[in-house]
mmCIF file of C-alpha atoms and ligand atoms in Angstrom:
data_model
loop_
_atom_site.group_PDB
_atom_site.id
_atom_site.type_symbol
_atom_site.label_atom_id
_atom_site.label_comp_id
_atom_site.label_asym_id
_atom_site.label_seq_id
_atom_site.Cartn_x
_atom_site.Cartn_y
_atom_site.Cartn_z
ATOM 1 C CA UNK A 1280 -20.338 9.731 -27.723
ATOM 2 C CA UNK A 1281 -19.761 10.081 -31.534
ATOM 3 C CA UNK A 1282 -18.621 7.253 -33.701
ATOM 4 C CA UNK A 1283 -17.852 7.682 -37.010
ATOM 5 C CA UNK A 1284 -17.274 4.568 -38.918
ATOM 6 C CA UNK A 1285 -13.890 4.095 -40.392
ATOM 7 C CA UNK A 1286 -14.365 1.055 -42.654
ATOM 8 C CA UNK A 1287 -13.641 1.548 -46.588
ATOM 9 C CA UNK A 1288 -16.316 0.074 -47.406
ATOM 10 C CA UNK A 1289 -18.239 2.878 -46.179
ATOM 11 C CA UNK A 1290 -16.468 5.116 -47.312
ATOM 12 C CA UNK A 1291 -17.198 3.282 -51.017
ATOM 13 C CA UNK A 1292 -20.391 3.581 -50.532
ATOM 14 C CA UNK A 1293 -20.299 6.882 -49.645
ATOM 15 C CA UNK A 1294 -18.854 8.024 -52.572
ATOM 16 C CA UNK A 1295 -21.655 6.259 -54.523
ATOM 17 C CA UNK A 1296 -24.303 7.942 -52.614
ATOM 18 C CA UNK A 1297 -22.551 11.374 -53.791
ATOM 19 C CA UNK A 1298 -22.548 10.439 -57.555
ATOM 20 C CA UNK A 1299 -25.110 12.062 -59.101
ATOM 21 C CA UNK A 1300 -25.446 9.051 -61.386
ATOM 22 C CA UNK A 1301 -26.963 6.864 -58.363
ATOM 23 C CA UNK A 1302 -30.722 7.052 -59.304
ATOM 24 C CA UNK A 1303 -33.264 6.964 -56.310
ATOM 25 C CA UNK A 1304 -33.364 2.989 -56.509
ATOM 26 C CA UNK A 1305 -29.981 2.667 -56.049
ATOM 27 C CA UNK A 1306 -29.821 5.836 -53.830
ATOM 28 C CA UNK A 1307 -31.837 4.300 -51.112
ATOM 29 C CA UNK A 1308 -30.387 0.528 -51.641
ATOM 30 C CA UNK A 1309 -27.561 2.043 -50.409
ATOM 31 C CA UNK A 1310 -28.727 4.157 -47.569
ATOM 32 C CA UNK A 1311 -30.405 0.723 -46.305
ATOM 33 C CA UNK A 1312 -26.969 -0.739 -46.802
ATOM 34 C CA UNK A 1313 -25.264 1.898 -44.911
ATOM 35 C CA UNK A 1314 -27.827 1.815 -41.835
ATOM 36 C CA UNK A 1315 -26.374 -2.019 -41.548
ATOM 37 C CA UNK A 1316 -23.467 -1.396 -41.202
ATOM 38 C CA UNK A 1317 -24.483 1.436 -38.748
ATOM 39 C CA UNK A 1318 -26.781 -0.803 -36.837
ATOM 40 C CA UNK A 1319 -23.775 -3.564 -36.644
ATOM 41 C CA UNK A 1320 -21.692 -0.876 -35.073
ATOM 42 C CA UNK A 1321 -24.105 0.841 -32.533
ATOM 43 C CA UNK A 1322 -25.632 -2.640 -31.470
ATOM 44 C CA UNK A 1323 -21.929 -4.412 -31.065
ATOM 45 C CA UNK A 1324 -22.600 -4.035 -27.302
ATOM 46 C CA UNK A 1325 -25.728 -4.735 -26.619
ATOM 47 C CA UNK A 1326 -26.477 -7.339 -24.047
ATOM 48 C CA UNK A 1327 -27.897 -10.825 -25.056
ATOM 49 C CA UNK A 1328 -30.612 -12.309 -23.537
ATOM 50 C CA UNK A 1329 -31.863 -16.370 -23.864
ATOM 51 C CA UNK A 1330 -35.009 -17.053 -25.804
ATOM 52 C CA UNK A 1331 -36.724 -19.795 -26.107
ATOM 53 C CA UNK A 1332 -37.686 -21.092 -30.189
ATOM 54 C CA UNK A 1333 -38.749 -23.705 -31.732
ATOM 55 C CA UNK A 1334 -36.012 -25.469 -33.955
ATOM 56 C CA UNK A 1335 -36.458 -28.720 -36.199
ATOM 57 C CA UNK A 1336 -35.183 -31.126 -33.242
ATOM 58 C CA UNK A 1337 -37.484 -29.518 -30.867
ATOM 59 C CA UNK A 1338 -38.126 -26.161 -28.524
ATOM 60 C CA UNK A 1339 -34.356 -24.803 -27.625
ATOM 61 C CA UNK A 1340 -33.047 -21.845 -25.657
ATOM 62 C CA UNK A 1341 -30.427 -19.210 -27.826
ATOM 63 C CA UNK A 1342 -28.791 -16.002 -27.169
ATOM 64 C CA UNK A 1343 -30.712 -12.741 -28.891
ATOM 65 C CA UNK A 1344 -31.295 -9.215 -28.851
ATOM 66 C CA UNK A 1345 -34.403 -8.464 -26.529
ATOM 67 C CA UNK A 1346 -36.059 -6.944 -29.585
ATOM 68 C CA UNK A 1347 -38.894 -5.441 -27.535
ATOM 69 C CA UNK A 1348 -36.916 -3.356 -25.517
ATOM 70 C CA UNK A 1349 -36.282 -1.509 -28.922
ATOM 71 C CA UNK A 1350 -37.926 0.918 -30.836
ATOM 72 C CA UNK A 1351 -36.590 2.507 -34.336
ATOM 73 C CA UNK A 1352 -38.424 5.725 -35.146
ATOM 74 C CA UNK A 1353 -37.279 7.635 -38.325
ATOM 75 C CA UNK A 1354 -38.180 11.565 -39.231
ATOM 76 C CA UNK A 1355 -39.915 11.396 -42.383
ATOM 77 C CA UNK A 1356 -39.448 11.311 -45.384
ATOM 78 C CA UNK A 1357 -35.703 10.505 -45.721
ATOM 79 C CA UNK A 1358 -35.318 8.363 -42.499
ATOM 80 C CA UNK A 1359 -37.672 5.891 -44.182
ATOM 81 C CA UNK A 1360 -35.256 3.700 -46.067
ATOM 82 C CA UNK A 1361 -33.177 4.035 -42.888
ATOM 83 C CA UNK A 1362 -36.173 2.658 -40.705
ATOM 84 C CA UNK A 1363 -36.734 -0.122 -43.504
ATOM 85 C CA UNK A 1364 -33.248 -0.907 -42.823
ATOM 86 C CA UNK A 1365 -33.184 -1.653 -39.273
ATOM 87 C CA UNK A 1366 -36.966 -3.403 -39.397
ATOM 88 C CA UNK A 1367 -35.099 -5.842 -41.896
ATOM 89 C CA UNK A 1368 -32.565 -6.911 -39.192
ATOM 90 C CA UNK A 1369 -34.924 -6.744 -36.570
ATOM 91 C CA UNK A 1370 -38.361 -7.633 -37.479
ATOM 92 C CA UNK A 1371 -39.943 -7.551 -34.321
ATOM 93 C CA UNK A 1372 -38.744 -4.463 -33.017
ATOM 94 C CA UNK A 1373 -41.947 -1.532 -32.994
ATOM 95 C CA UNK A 1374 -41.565 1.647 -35.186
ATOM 96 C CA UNK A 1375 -42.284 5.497 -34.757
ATOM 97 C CA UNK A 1376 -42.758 8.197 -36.974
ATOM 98 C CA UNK A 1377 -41.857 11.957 -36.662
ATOM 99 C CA UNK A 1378 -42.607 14.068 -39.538
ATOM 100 C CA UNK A 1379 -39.944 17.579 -39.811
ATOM 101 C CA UNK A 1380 -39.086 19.779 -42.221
ATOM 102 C CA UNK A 1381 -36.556 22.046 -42.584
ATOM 103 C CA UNK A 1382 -37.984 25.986 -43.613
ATOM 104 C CA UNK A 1383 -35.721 26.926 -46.394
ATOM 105 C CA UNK A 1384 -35.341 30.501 -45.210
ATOM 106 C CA UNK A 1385 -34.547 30.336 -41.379
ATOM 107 C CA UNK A 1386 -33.495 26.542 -41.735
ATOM 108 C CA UNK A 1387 -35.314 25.863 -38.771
ATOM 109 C CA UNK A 1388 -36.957 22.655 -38.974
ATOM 110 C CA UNK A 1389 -40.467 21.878 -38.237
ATOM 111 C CA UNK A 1390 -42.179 18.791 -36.497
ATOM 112 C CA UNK A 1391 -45.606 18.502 -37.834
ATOM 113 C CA UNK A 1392 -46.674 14.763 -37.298
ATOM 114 C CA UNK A 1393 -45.826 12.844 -34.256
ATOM 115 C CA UNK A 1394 -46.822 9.170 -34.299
ATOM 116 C CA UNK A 1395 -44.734 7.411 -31.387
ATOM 117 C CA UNK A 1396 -45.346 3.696 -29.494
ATOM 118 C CA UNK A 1397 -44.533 3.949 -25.709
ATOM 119 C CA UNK A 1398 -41.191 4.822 -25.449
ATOM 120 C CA UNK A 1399 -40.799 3.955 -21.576
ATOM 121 C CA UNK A 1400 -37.632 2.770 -20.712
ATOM 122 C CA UNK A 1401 -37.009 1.330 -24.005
ATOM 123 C CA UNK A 1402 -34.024 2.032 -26.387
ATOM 124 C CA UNK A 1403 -34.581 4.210 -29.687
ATOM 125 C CA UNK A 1404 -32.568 4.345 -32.362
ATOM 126 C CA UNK A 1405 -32.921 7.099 -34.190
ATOM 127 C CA UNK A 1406 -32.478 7.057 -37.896
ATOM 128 C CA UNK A 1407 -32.234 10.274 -40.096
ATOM 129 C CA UNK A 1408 -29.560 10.246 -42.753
ATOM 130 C CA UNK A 1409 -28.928 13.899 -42.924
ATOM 131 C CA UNK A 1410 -27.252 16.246 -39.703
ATOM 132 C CA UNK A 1411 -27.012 19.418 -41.217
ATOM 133 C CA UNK A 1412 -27.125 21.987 -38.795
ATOM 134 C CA UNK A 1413 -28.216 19.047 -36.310
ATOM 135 C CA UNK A 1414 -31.513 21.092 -35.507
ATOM 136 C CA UNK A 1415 -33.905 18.640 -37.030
ATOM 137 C CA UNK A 1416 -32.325 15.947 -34.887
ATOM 138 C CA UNK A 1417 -32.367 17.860 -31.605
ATOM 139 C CA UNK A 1418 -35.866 18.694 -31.842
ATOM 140 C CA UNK A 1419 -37.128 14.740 -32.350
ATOM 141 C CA UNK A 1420 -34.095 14.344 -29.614
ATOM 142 C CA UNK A 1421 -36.494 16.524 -27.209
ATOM 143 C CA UNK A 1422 -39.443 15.254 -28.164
ATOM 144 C CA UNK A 1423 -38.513 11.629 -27.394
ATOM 145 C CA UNK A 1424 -36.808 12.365 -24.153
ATOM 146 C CA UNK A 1425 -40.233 13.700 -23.201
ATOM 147 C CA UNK A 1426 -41.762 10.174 -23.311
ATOM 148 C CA UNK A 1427 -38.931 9.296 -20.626
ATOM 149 C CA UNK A 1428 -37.065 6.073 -23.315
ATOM 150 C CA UNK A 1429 -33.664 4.537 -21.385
ATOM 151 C CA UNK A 1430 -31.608 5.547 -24.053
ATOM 152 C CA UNK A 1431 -31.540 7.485 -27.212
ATOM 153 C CA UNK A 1432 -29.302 6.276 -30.088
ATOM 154 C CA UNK A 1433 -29.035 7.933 -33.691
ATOM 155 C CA UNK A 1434 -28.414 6.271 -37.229
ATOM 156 C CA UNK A 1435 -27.081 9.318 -39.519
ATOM 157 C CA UNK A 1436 -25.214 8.601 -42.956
ATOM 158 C CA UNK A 1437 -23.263 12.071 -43.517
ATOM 159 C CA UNK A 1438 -23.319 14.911 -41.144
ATOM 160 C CA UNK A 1439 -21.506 18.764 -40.538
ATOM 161 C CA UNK A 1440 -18.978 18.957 -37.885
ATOM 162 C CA UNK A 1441 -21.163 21.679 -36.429
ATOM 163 C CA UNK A 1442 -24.628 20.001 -37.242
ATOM 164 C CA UNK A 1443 -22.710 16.936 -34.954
ATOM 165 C CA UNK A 1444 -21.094 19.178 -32.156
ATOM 166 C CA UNK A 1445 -24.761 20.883 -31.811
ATOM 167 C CA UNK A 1446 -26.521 17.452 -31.638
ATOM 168 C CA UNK A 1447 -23.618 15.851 -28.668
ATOM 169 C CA UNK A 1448 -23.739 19.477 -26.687
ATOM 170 C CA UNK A 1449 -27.432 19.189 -26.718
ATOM 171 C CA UNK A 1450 -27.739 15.666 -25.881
ATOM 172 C CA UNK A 1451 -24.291 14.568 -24.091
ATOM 173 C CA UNK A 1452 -25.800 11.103 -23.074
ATOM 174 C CA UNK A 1453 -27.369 10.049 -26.448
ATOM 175 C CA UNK A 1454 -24.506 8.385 -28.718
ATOM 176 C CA UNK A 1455 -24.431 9.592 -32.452
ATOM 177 C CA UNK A 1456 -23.062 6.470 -34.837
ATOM 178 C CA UNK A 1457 -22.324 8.232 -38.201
ATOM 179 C CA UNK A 1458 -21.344 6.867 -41.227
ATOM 180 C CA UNK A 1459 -19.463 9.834 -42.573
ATOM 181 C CA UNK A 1460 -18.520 13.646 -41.080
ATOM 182 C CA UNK A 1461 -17.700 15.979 -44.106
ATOM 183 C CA UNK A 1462 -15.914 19.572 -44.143
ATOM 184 C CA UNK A 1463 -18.555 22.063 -43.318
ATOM 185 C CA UNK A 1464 -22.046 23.770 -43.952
ATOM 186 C CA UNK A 1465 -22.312 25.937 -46.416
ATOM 187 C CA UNK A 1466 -24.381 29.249 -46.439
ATOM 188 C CA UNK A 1467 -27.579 27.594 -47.204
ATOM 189 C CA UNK A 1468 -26.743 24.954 -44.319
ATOM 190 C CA UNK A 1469 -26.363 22.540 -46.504
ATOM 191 C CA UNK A 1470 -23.418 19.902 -46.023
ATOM 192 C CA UNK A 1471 -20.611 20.295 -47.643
ATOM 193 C CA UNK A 1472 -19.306 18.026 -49.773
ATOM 194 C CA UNK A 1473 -22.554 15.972 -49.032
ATOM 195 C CA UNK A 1474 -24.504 14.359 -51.552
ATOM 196 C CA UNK A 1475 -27.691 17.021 -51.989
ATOM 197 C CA UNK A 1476 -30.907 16.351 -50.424
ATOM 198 C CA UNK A 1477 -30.894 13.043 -49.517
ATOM 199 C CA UNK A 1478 -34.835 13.401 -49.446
ATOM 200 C CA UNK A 1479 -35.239 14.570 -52.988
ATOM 201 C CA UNK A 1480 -32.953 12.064 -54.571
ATOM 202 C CA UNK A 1481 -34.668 9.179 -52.546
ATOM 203 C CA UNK A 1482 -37.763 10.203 -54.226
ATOM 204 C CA UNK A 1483 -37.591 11.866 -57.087
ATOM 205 C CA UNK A 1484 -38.684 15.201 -55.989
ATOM 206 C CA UNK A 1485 -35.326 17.003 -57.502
HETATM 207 C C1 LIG B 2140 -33.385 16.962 -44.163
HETATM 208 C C2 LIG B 2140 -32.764 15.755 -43.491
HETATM 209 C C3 LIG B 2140 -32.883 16.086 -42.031
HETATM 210 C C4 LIG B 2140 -32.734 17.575 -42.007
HETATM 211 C C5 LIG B 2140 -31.339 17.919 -41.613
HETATM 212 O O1 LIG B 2140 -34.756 16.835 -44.190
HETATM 213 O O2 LIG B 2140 -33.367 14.536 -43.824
HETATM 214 O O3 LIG B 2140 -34.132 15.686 -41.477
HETATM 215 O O4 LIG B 2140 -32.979 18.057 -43.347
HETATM 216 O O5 LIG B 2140 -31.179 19.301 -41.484
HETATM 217 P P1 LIG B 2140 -30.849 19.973 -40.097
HETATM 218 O O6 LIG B 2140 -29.777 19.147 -39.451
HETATM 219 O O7 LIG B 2140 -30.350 21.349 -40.473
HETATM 220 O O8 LIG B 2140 -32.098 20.020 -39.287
HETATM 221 P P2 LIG B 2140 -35.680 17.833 -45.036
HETATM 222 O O9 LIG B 2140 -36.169 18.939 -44.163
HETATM 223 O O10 LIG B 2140 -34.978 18.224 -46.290
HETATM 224 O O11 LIG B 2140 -36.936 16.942 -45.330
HETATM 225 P P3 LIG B 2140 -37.089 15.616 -46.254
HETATM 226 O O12 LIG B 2140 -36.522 14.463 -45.470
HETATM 227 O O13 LIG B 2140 -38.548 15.517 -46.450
HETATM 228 O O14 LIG B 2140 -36.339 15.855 -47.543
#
């Protein structure tokens, strides 16, 4: 399933994220804002479960999220505002770590540092801003689905059409949630219109 989100105030912010005048501060403030809106979206179904707190007139039983049953792992390094995101709505949710990296010749991408909780049977969502030519995300896709999770759920910003198509025929059961699908890739596979390396401008490494 893909799900691109139709709301203009995504769209607004997507059009910030493009202008080169958004410095990395405000570059990942609104990446985190956009995996909100993302995480609204993809957890809109999600069953709730009673939980017993304590409240100010005494121990009470509400309806939540079963946070454990979650994990949110991000491939480094521009999934990390993306992972901050999601931690910030759900605070008791575990995190994992893959680090990739795209070879700027063969644009193959590269997994290099794997640092995963248990994923039995629990959900994953994850987060990577960019889907270029969606190779990146099939790869941690595979690796996960190794560790045998119930479901597998991505958080992407902007993606290709192709980069997209590649990630859904690879993986028909996991569903994308995607802020933004642009024209095309360009020779260099990188998106086009996009908004550059979503890495670099988080970080200053332009
Ligand atoms: C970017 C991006 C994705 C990947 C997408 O990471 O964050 O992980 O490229 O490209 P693909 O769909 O063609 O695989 P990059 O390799 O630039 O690393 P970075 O996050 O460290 O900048």
């Amino acid at each position: 399933m893909i799900y691109e989100l139709t709301n203009p105030l995504t769209k607004t912010l997507i059009t910030h994220l493009r202008d080169s005048k958004s410095d990395a501060i405000r570059f990942r403030h609104l990446i985190r804002e956009l995996t909100k809106q993302l995480a609204y979206e993809a957890l809109n179904k999600f069953e709730l479960k009673s939980k017993c707190i304590k409240t100010w007139k005494g121990d009470d039983t509400f309806d939540s999220i079963e946070e454990e049953n979650i994990i949110v792992v991000t491939i480094l390094r521009a999934g990390m505002p993306m992972l901050e995101s999601v931690i910030e709505l759900l605070p008791n949710i575990a995190a994992g770590f893959l680090a990739m990296q795209r070879d700027e010749k063969t644009h193959k991408s590269l997994l290099y540092y794997d640092r995963l909780p248990d994923c039995e049977g629990k959900i994953i969502l994850l987060v990577d801003p960019m889907v270029a030519t969606g190779g990146s995300m099939c790869d941690a896709i595979e690796h996960i689905q190794r560790r045998n999770p119930r479901k597998i759920i991505t958080l992407n910003i902007i993606g290709s059409p192709e980069g997209v198509k590649n990630v859904q025929d690879f993986a028909p059961d996991v569903d994308i949630f995607i802020s933004q699908i642009d024209d095309k890739l360009n020779d260099d596979k990188f998106i086009i219109p996009g908004l550059g390396d979503a890495g670099d401008r988080s970080y200053n490494t332009l």
